[in-house]
Short mmCIF file of C-alpha atoms and ligand atoms in Angstrom, two decimals:
data_model
loop_
_atom_site.label_atom_id
_atom_site.label_comp_id
_atom_site.label_asym_id
_atom_site.label_seq_id
_atom_site.Cartn_x
_atom_site.Cartn_y
_atom_site.Cartn_z
CA UNK I 1307 126.67 -141.92 59.83
CA UNK I 1308 124.16 -142.61 57.14
CA UNK I 1309 122.27 -139.49 58.19
CA UNK I 1310 125.49 -137.53 57.81
CA UNK I 1311 126.02 -138.91 54.32
CA UNK I 1312 122.43 -138.14 53.44
CA UNK I 1313 122.66 -134.54 54.56
CA UNK I 1314 126.00 -134.13 52.82
CA UNK I 1315 124.50 -135.49 49.61
CA UNK I 1316 121.53 -133.15 50.02
CA UNK I 1317 123.78 -130.14 50.53
CA UNK I 1318 125.92 -131.08 47.55
CA UNK I 1319 122.79 -131.54 45.49
CA UNK I 1320 121.51 -128.10 46.44
CA UNK I 1321 124.85 -126.54 45.64
CA UNK I 1322 124.95 -128.31 42.31
CA UNK I 1323 121.47 -127.21 41.37
CA UNK I 1324 122.22 -123.63 42.42
CA UNK I 1325 125.35 -123.52 40.29
CA UNK I 1326 123.62 -125.22 37.36
CA UNK I 1327 120.81 -122.70 37.34
CA UNK I 1328 122.91 -119.56 37.84
CA UNK I 1329 123.53 -118.85 34.21
CA UNK I 1330 123.19 -115.92 31.86
CA UNK I 1331 120.76 -116.41 29.00
CA UNK I 1332 120.57 -114.06 26.08
CA UNK I 1333 117.38 -113.58 24.14
CA UNK I 1334 116.65 -111.66 20.98
CA UNK I 1335 113.52 -109.58 21.41
CA UNK I 1336 112.07 -107.31 18.84
CA UNK I 1337 111.64 -103.65 19.80
CA UNK I 1338 108.62 -102.42 17.85
CA UNK I 1339 106.73 -99.87 19.92
CA UNK I 1340 106.62 -101.15 23.51
CA UNK I 1341 107.88 -104.62 22.62
CA UNK I 1342 111.29 -104.25 24.21
CA UNK I 1343 109.92 -102.97 27.50
CA UNK I 1344 107.30 -105.70 27.68
CA UNK I 1345 109.83 -108.39 26.82
CA UNK I 1346 112.13 -107.04 29.53
CA UNK I 1347 109.45 -107.23 32.20
CA UNK I 1348 108.82 -110.87 31.26
CA UNK I 1349 112.44 -111.97 31.27
CA UNK I 1350 113.14 -110.08 34.50
CA UNK I 1351 110.33 -111.95 36.22
CA UNK I 1352 111.80 -115.28 35.08
CA UNK I 1353 115.29 -114.21 36.16
CA UNK I 1354 114.01 -113.35 39.60
CA UNK I 1355 112.16 -116.64 39.90
CA UNK I 1356 115.11 -118.78 38.85
CA UNK I 1357 118.14 -116.81 40.05
CA UNK I 1358 119.48 -116.61 36.48
CA UNK I 1359 120.24 -113.45 34.58
CA UNK I 1360 118.97 -112.54 31.15
CA UNK I 1361 120.46 -110.25 28.57
CA UNK I 1362 118.26 -108.87 25.80
CA UNK I 1363 119.78 -108.50 22.37
CA UNK I 1364 117.98 -105.96 20.19
CA UNK I 1365 117.35 -106.85 16.60
CA UNK I 1366 116.45 -104.81 13.49
CA UNK I 1367 112.78 -103.85 13.13
CA UNK I 1368 112.55 -105.11 9.57
CA UNK I 1369 111.73 -108.83 9.54
CA UNK I 1370 113.91 -109.34 6.47
CA UNK I 1371 116.96 -107.73 8.07
CA UNK I 1372 116.34 -109.66 11.25
CA UNK I 1373 116.31 -112.97 9.42
CA UNK I 1374 119.57 -112.10 7.65
CA UNK I 1375 121.21 -111.37 11.01
CA UNK I 1376 119.96 -114.64 12.52
CA UNK I 1377 121.16 -116.63 9.52
CA UNK I 1378 124.57 -115.07 9.76
CA UNK I 1379 124.91 -115.87 13.48
CA UNK I 1380 123.56 -119.37 13.17
CA UNK I 1381 125.57 -120.28 10.10
CA UNK I 1382 128.68 -119.41 12.09
CA UNK I 1383 127.48 -121.69 14.90
CA UNK I 1384 127.59 -118.71 17.25
CA UNK I 1385 126.24 -119.32 20.74
CA UNK I 1386 125.76 -115.58 21.43
CA UNK I 1387 121.99 -115.83 21.48
CA UNK I 1388 120.33 -118.67 23.38
CA UNK I 1389 116.69 -117.84 22.68
CA UNK I 1390 115.52 -116.48 19.35
CA UNK I 1391 112.26 -114.68 18.73
CA UNK I 1392 111.42 -116.07 15.32
CA UNK I 1393 108.74 -115.24 12.78
CA UNK I 1394 106.06 -117.84 12.01
CA UNK I 1395 107.46 -118.16 8.49
CA UNK I 1396 111.03 -118.97 9.55
CA UNK I 1397 110.70 -122.27 11.41
CA UNK I 1398 111.48 -124.33 8.31
CA UNK I 1399 114.35 -122.06 7.29
CA UNK I 1400 116.05 -122.13 10.72
CA UNK I 1401 115.09 -125.60 11.99
CA UNK I 1402 118.54 -127.14 11.44
CA UNK I 1403 119.97 -124.70 13.98
CA UNK I 1404 117.30 -125.14 16.65
CA UNK I 1405 116.76 -127.46 19.59
CA UNK I 1406 113.88 -129.93 19.26
CA UNK I 1407 111.43 -128.84 21.96
CA UNK I 1408 109.00 -131.73 21.49
CA UNK I 1409 109.71 -133.35 24.84
CA UNK I 1410 109.19 -130.13 26.81
CA UNK I 1411 106.42 -128.61 24.71
CA UNK I 1412 104.18 -131.48 23.67
CA UNK I 1413 102.10 -131.27 26.84
CA UNK I 1414 101.42 -127.58 26.20
CA UNK I 1415 101.09 -127.27 22.45
CA UNK I 1416 97.59 -128.80 22.34
CA UNK I 1417 96.27 -125.70 24.12
CA UNK I 1418 97.55 -123.31 21.43
CA UNK I 1419 95.76 -122.12 18.29
CA UNK I 1420 96.13 -124.92 15.73
CA UNK I 1421 97.42 -122.56 13.01
CA UNK I 1422 100.15 -121.28 15.33
CA UNK I 1423 101.05 -124.78 16.54
CA UNK I 1424 101.39 -125.73 12.87
CA UNK I 1425 103.92 -122.96 12.25
CA UNK I 1426 106.03 -124.28 15.15
CA UNK I 1427 106.47 -127.77 13.72
CA UNK I 1428 108.87 -129.04 11.12
CA UNK I 1429 108.48 -132.65 9.98
CA UNK I 1430 106.32 -133.35 13.01
CA UNK I 1431 108.88 -132.01 15.51
CA UNK I 1432 108.21 -129.00 17.69
CA UNK I 1433 111.08 -126.64 16.88
CA UNK I 1434 109.62 -123.55 18.63
CA UNK I 1435 106.78 -122.50 20.95
CA UNK I 1436 104.11 -119.98 19.86
CA UNK I 1437 104.37 -116.60 21.63
CA UNK I 1438 101.82 -114.33 20.00
CA UNK I 1439 99.58 -114.36 16.95
CA UNK I 1440 99.25 -111.57 14.40
CA UNK I 1441 96.75 -110.84 11.64
CA UNK I 1442 96.63 -107.80 9.38
CA UNK I 1443 93.95 -105.31 10.50
CA UNK I 1444 92.40 -102.06 9.29
CA UNK I 1445 92.74 -99.21 11.79
CA UNK I 1446 90.39 -96.28 11.23
CA UNK I 1447 89.67 -92.91 12.80
CA UNK I 1448 86.11 -93.14 14.13
CA UNK I 1449 85.97 -89.37 14.79
CA UNK I 1450 86.76 -88.62 11.14
CA UNK I 1451 84.28 -91.18 9.80
CA UNK I 1452 81.69 -89.40 11.99
CA UNK I 1453 82.80 -85.95 10.81
CA UNK I 1454 82.50 -86.91 7.13
CA UNK I 1455 79.48 -89.19 7.70
CA UNK I 1456 81.08 -92.24 6.16
CA UNK I 1457 80.72 -95.91 7.25
CA UNK I 1458 83.64 -98.21 7.91
CA UNK I 1459 84.75 -99.29 4.40
CA UNK I 1460 83.80 -102.81 3.33
CA UNK I 1461 85.58 -102.92 -0.02
CA UNK I 1462 88.81 -101.40 -1.30
CA UNK I 1463 86.72 -99.15 -3.55
CA UNK I 1464 84.89 -97.81 -0.45
CA UNK I 1465 88.20 -97.29 1.31
CA UNK I 1466 89.69 -95.46 -1.66
CA UNK I 1467 86.72 -93.09 -1.87
CA UNK I 1468 86.42 -92.44 1.87
CA UNK I 1469 90.16 -91.92 2.24
CA UNK I 1470 90.08 -89.36 -0.58
CA UNK I 1471 87.11 -87.47 0.90
CA UNK I 1472 88.66 -87.28 4.36
CA UNK I 1473 92.08 -86.36 2.98
CA UNK I 1474 90.68 -83.53 0.89
CA UNK I 1475 88.55 -82.26 3.77
CA UNK I 1476 91.35 -82.36 6.34
CA UNK I 1477 93.81 -80.66 3.99
CA UNK I 1478 91.34 -77.82 3.50
CA UNK I 1479 91.10 -77.67 7.28
CA UNK I 1480 94.76 -76.74 7.43
CA UNK I 1481 96.27 -80.21 7.75
CA UNK I 1482 98.51 -80.10 4.69
CA UNK I 1483 100.32 -83.32 5.52
CA UNK I 1484 97.20 -85.40 6.08
CA UNK I 1485 96.91 -88.71 4.17
CA UNK I 1486 94.08 -91.16 3.51
CA UNK I 1487 95.77 -94.52 3.96
CA UNK I 1488 99.15 -95.69 5.28
CA UNK I 1489 100.61 -99.20 5.24
CA UNK I 1490 103.90 -101.08 4.84
CA UNK I 1491 105.37 -100.66 1.35
CA UNK I 1492 109.11 -101.14 1.80
CA UNK I 1493 110.66 -104.06 -0.13
CA UNK I 1494 110.74 -106.50 2.83
CA UNK I 1495 108.72 -109.30 4.43
CA UNK I 1496 106.06 -106.86 5.61
CA UNK I 1497 105.19 -106.04 2.00
CA UNK I 1498 104.72 -109.75 1.32
CA UNK I 1499 102.13 -109.89 4.11
CA UNK I 1500 100.36 -106.75 2.88
CA UNK I 1501 100.29 -107.67 -0.82
CA UNK I 1502 99.13 -111.19 0.01
CA UNK I 1503 96.13 -109.58 1.72
CA UNK I 1504 95.30 -107.53 -1.37
CA UNK I 1505 95.56 -110.54 -3.66
CA UNK I 1506 93.68 -112.93 -1.36
CA UNK I 1507 90.93 -110.31 -0.88
CA UNK I 1508 90.33 -110.44 -4.67
CA UNK I 1509 90.32 -114.26 -4.54
CA UNK I 1510 93.63 -114.24 -6.38
CA UNK I 1511 95.21 -117.03 -4.30
CA UNK I 1512 98.23 -117.23 -2.01
CA UNK I 1513 101.23 -116.99 -4.41
CA UNK I 1514 101.88 -120.74 -4.16
CA UNK I 1515 98.97 -123.02 -3.24
CA UNK I 1516 98.96 -125.78 -0.63
CA UNK I 1517 100.01 -128.38 -3.18
CA UNK I 1518 103.04 -126.31 -4.18
CA UNK I 1519 101.62 -124.98 -7.47
CA UNK I 1520 102.62 -121.42 -8.36
CA UNK I 1521 99.36 -119.50 -8.81
CA UNK I 1522 100.35 -115.86 -8.60
CA UNK I 1523 100.03 -114.95 -12.27
CA UNK I 1524 96.28 -114.44 -12.58
CA UNK I 1525 93.92 -111.57 -13.51
CA UNK I 1526 92.57 -111.15 -9.97
CA UNK I 1527 96.06 -110.69 -8.57
CA UNK I 1528 96.76 -108.14 -11.32
CA UNK I 1529 93.58 -106.24 -10.48
CA UNK I 1530 94.53 -106.15 -6.79
CA UNK I 1531 97.96 -104.74 -7.61
CA UNK I 1532 96.54 -102.16 -9.96
CA UNK I 1533 94.25 -100.89 -7.20
CA UNK I 1534 97.09 -100.66 -4.68
CA UNK I 1535 99.47 -98.96 -7.12
CA UNK I 1536 96.77 -96.35 -7.71
CA UNK I 1537 96.93 -95.30 -4.04
CA UNK I 1538 100.60 -94.35 -4.08
CA UNK I 1539 100.86 -90.59 -4.52
CA UNK I 1540 97.07 -90.11 -4.23
CA UNK I 1541 95.70 -91.31 -0.86
CA UNK I 1542 99.03 -92.78 0.28
CA UNK I 1543 102.32 -90.83 0.52
CA UNK I 1544 105.06 -91.88 -1.91
CA UNK I 1545 107.19 -92.38 1.19
CA UNK I 1546 105.18 -95.54 1.91
CA UNK I 1547 107.57 -97.31 -0.46
CA UNK I 1548 110.01 -97.17 2.44
CA UNK I 1549 107.58 -97.75 5.34
CA UNK I 1550 107.71 -100.66 7.75
CA UNK I 1551 105.18 -101.09 10.58
CA UNK I 1552 106.61 -98.33 12.72
CA UNK I 1553 106.72 -95.64 10.02
CA UNK I 1554 103.07 -96.27 9.21
CA UNK I 1555 102.17 -96.15 12.90
CA UNK I 1556 104.14 -92.93 13.32
CA UNK I 1557 101.99 -91.13 10.72
CA UNK I 1558 98.71 -92.59 11.97
CA UNK I 1559 99.40 -92.04 15.65
CA UNK I 1560 100.44 -88.44 15.04
CA UNK I 1561 96.89 -87.95 13.72
CA UNK I 1562 98.00 -87.60 10.10
CA UNK I 1563 96.09 -90.43 8.42
CA UNK I 1564 92.49 -91.65 8.26
CA UNK I 1565 93.31 -95.35 7.81
CA UNK I 1566 96.23 -97.63 8.56
CA UNK I 1567 97.03 -101.28 7.92
CA UNK I 1568 98.90 -102.79 10.85
CA UNK I 1569 99.14 -105.67 13.36
CA UNK I 1570 97.44 -105.80 16.79
CA UNK I 1571 100.43 -104.30 18.66
CA UNK I 1572 99.52 -100.84 17.34
CA UNK I 1573 96.27 -100.86 19.32
CA UNK I 1574 97.85 -100.62 22.80
CA UNK I 1575 100.03 -97.75 21.55
CA UNK I 1576 97.20 -95.86 19.81
CA UNK I 1577 95.23 -96.11 23.06
CA UNK I 1578 98.20 -95.15 25.25
CA UNK I 1579 98.07 -92.17 27.60
CA UNK I 1580 100.40 -90.10 25.39
CA UNK I 1581 98.65 -90.89 22.10
CA UNK I 1582 97.05 -88.01 20.19
CA UNK I 1583 94.40 -90.39 18.82
CA UNK I 1584 93.45 -92.11 22.08
CA UNK I 1585 89.73 -92.94 22.09
CA UNK I 1586 89.33 -92.04 18.40
CA UNK I 1587 90.38 -95.32 16.83
CA UNK I 1588 88.50 -98.39 15.65
CA UNK I 1589 89.67 -101.67 14.15
CA UNK I 1590 87.93 -103.62 11.38
CA UNK I 1591 88.74 -106.46 9.01
CA UNK I 1592 90.69 -105.31 5.95
CA UNK I 1593 88.34 -104.53 3.03
CA UNK I 1594 87.23 -107.03 0.40
CA UNK I 1595 88.33 -106.85 -3.21
CA UNK I 1596 84.85 -106.05 -4.54
CA UNK I 1597 81.45 -107.55 -3.72
CA UNK I 1598 82.53 -111.14 -4.38
CA UNK I 1599 85.90 -110.74 -2.70
CA UNK I 1600 86.72 -111.58 0.92
CA UNK I 1601 88.13 -109.91 4.01
CA UNK I 1602 91.70 -111.19 4.23
CA UNK I 1603 94.26 -110.64 6.96
CA UNK I 1604 97.64 -112.36 6.70
CA UNK I 1605 98.56 -114.70 9.54
CA UNK I 1606 101.66 -113.44 11.28
CA UNK I 1607 103.10 -113.89 14.71
CA UNK I 1608 106.19 -114.82 16.60
CA UNK I 1609 107.56 -117.95 18.21
CA UNK I 1610 110.39 -118.59 20.64
CA UNK I 1611 113.09 -121.10 19.81
CA UNK I 1612 116.32 -122.31 21.43
CA UNK I 1613 119.58 -122.25 19.52
CA UNK I 1614 121.36 -125.55 19.02
CA UNK I 1615 124.58 -123.68 19.82
CA UNK I 1616 123.35 -122.52 23.24
CA UNK I 1617 125.60 -123.59 26.10
CA UNK I 1618 122.64 -123.44 28.45
CA UNK I 1619 119.90 -125.06 26.44
CA UNK I 1620 118.07 -126.36 29.48
CA UNK I 1621 117.71 -122.97 31.16
CA UNK I 1622 116.96 -121.40 27.78
CA UNK I 1623 114.15 -123.90 27.23
CA UNK I 1624 112.79 -123.12 30.68
CA UNK I 1625 112.71 -119.41 29.75
CA UNK I 1626 110.85 -120.22 26.52
CA UNK I 1627 108.25 -122.27 28.39
CA UNK I 1628 107.81 -119.46 30.93
CA UNK I 1629 107.43 -116.68 28.36
CA UNK I 1630 105.02 -118.65 26.19
CA UNK I 1631 102.99 -119.81 29.21
CA UNK I 1632 99.53 -118.63 30.14
CA UNK I 1633 100.35 -115.99 32.79
CA UNK I 1634 102.90 -114.23 30.62
CA UNK I 1635 100.76 -114.35 27.46
CA UNK I 1636 97.94 -112.79 29.46
CA UNK I 1637 100.14 -110.01 30.78
CA UNK I 1638 101.44 -109.26 27.30
CA UNK I 1639 97.92 -109.20 25.86
CA UNK I 1640 96.64 -106.79 28.52
CA UNK I 1641 99.65 -104.48 28.43
CA UNK I 1642 100.76 -104.64 24.84
CA UNK I 1643 97.75 -106.02 22.88
CA UNK I 1644 99.76 -109.02 21.72
CA UNK I 1645 97.20 -111.63 20.72
CA UNK I 1646 97.64 -114.78 22.78
CA UNK I 1647 98.21 -118.11 21.10
CA UNK I 1648 96.68 -120.04 24.01
CA UNK I 1649 93.04 -120.69 23.14
CA UNK I 1650 91.64 -120.46 26.69
CA UNK I 1651 92.86 -116.84 26.96
CA UNK I 1652 90.31 -115.82 24.31
CA UNK I 1653 87.61 -116.03 26.99
CA UNK I 1654 89.63 -114.06 29.54
CA UNK I 1655 87.67 -110.97 30.58
CA UNK I 1656 90.70 -108.77 31.35
CA UNK I 1657 92.09 -109.40 27.87
CA UNK I 1658 88.71 -108.73 26.26
CA UNK I 1659 88.37 -105.49 28.20
CA UNK I 1660 91.80 -104.22 27.17
CA UNK I 1661 91.39 -105.34 23.55
CA UNK I 1662 87.74 -105.41 22.47
CA UNK I 1663 88.79 -106.09 18.87
CA UNK I 1664 90.14 -109.54 19.75
CA UNK I 1665 86.63 -110.86 20.43
CA UNK I 1666 84.90 -108.72 17.79
CA UNK I 1667 87.25 -109.88 15.05
CA UNK I 1668 87.52 -113.55 16.01
CA UNK I 1669 86.83 -114.45 12.34
CA UNK I 1670 89.78 -112.44 11.09
CA UNK I 1671 92.09 -114.36 13.36
CA UNK I 1672 90.63 -117.80 12.77
CA UNK I 1673 90.50 -117.33 8.97
CA UNK I 1674 93.84 -115.55 8.63
CA UNK I 1675 95.63 -116.23 5.35
CA UNK I 1676 98.88 -118.16 5.71
CA UNK I 1677 101.92 -117.38 3.62
CA UNK I 1678 103.22 -120.38 1.64
CA UNK I 1679 106.01 -121.04 4.16
CA UNK I 1680 105.33 -124.69 4.96
CA UNK I 1681 104.99 -125.81 1.36
CA UNK I 1682 108.09 -123.94 0.14
CA UNK I 1683 110.15 -124.88 3.23
CA UNK I 1684 113.80 -123.82 3.00
CA UNK I 1685 112.96 -121.78 -0.09
CA UNK I 1686 110.36 -119.56 1.54
CA UNK I 1687 112.61 -116.54 1.94
CA UNK I 1688 113.61 -116.68 -1.73
CA UNK I 1689 109.97 -116.91 -2.77
CA UNK I 1690 108.99 -114.02 -0.54
CA UNK I 1691 111.92 -111.89 -1.72
CA UNK I 1692 110.97 -112.37 -5.39
CA UNK I 1693 107.38 -111.58 -4.50
CA UNK I 1694 107.98 -108.37 -2.54
CA UNK I 1695 110.46 -107.12 -5.11
CA UNK I 1696 107.94 -107.67 -7.91
CA UNK I 1697 105.23 -105.88 -5.91
CA UNK I 1698 107.59 -103.02 -5.11
CA UNK I 1699 108.28 -102.56 -8.83
CA UNK I 1700 104.56 -102.22 -9.48
CA UNK I 1701 103.99 -99.81 -6.61
CA UNK I 1702 106.87 -97.61 -7.70
CA UNK I 1703 105.44 -97.63 -11.26
CA UNK I 1704 108.50 -99.33 -12.73
CA UNK I 1705 106.40 -102.25 -13.92
CA UNK I 1706 102.80 -102.97 -14.92
CA UNK I 1707 101.02 -105.59 -12.78
CA UNK I 1708 100.66 -108.16 -15.60
CA UNK I 1709 104.27 -107.81 -16.65
CA UNK I 1710 105.56 -108.05 -13.04
CA UNK I 1711 103.43 -111.13 -12.31
CA UNK I 1712 104.56 -112.82 -15.49
CA UNK I 1713 108.20 -112.28 -14.59
CA UNK I 1714 107.53 -113.37 -11.01
CA UNK I 1715 105.94 -116.61 -12.21
CA UNK I 1716 109.06 -117.34 -14.25
CA UNK I 1717 111.39 -116.54 -11.31
CA UNK I 1718 109.41 -118.69 -8.90
CA UNK I 1719 109.49 -121.59 -11.37
CA UNK I 1720 113.26 -121.24 -11.47
CA UNK I 1721 113.44 -121.51 -7.66
CA UNK I 1722 111.14 -124.52 -7.75
CA UNK I 1723 113.04 -126.27 -10.54
CA UNK I 1724 114.25 -129.09 -8.31
CA UNK I 1725 111.18 -129.12 -6.09
CA UNK I 1726 110.56 -126.81 -3.15
CA UNK I 1727 112.34 -128.57 -0.31
C1 GLC M 1039 105.03 -109.10 12.13
C2 GLC M 1039 104.44 -110.48 12.01
C3 GLC M 1039 105.29 -111.36 11.14
C4 GLC M 1039 105.56 -110.70 9.82
C5 GLC M 1039 106.16 -109.34 10.01
C6 GLC M 1039 106.31 -108.61 8.69
O1 GLC M 1039 106.16 -109.13 12.90
O2 GLC M 1039 104.29 -111.08 13.28
O3 GLC M 1039 104.72 -112.63 10.96
O4 GLC M 1039 106.39 -111.48 8.99
O5 GLC M 1039 105.36 -108.56 10.86
O6 GLC M 1039 106.83 -107.35 8.84
#
């Protein structure tokens, strides 16, 4: 009798666990380059392992548009998306709508890069898990540097000169649409990351410092902006004012630019079988702002978080832990050149073989410049929006650098009036 009860309980238990786990989870994955395909392979593997199904929701490529969409969905308390791919600078902005993952993630987080772990916490709680790390990089055409006998540029002045020489030479060689340098110049979050690199490379600070002081109005920042504005229409197409990551990559990968600023994901694509520049590309730290400047790459990257409005938070959390785990981060690094956030993977030989730049540029990643997201908290998006709009004005020659920075300082002070948080 008791055996009968035991086996009945066991069967009921199995049934219960089967029905509990058979759920559909939806995840928002970005779709830059091969990102969608690589995300799909990862979620399919989890679905197969657990018996659940996963639906991928595509999101806009522009980080700024993506955030607006997320805020709209979350403000309405919509449970349509269970797992959100969020930017490292959004954790504070979205935290109120996310599940606290501390209990599930605390055993793992110690193995992740400290800077990425930091971006996942809000007031000491783990509100997301790190998925991949980004830092701004300089992509160059090694074959063209060889052809024109130029070294990899170390300063922005070197880059400006080399880009001009190659552009002039290639145009004479019948490539009328060839450009020296492409990057992200649209008025969106990407421009914040790019312009922060220029300013930091001239030792002009990080917009708002770690103590919360607004530092952006300074002569070094103005000099950095003047240099960048000088590229537009000379070594950089005017169209850059509407470029995000993918437009810049499109020009560079078609073989129509000597240099490009982009994130690591562009490497796997540039080296892909169908790429016209396969085997001709190198990656270096972004140039310094003069001899006493520094190489500065902005820290970017993505995290995975669970919506507080998810009806299947437990399964959603399990998916997050799977995707951010070691095996999946390794697969993504090898196939898509997404930099892992798990420290031990930096000595993995398969990853190093697929992405030699990860080891060569370890300094760029460990010294990446953080945006002032933690210190400005809920206000970060407002700060960034004022910043990229001011920069866009300068690049489109509607404002002088000094004038734009002065106005920006005033606008940021207005946002800060009652403190940042
Ligand atoms: C990348 C980075 C992210 C950054 C964005 C800007 O997705 O990972 O941190 O905000 O680009 O476009």
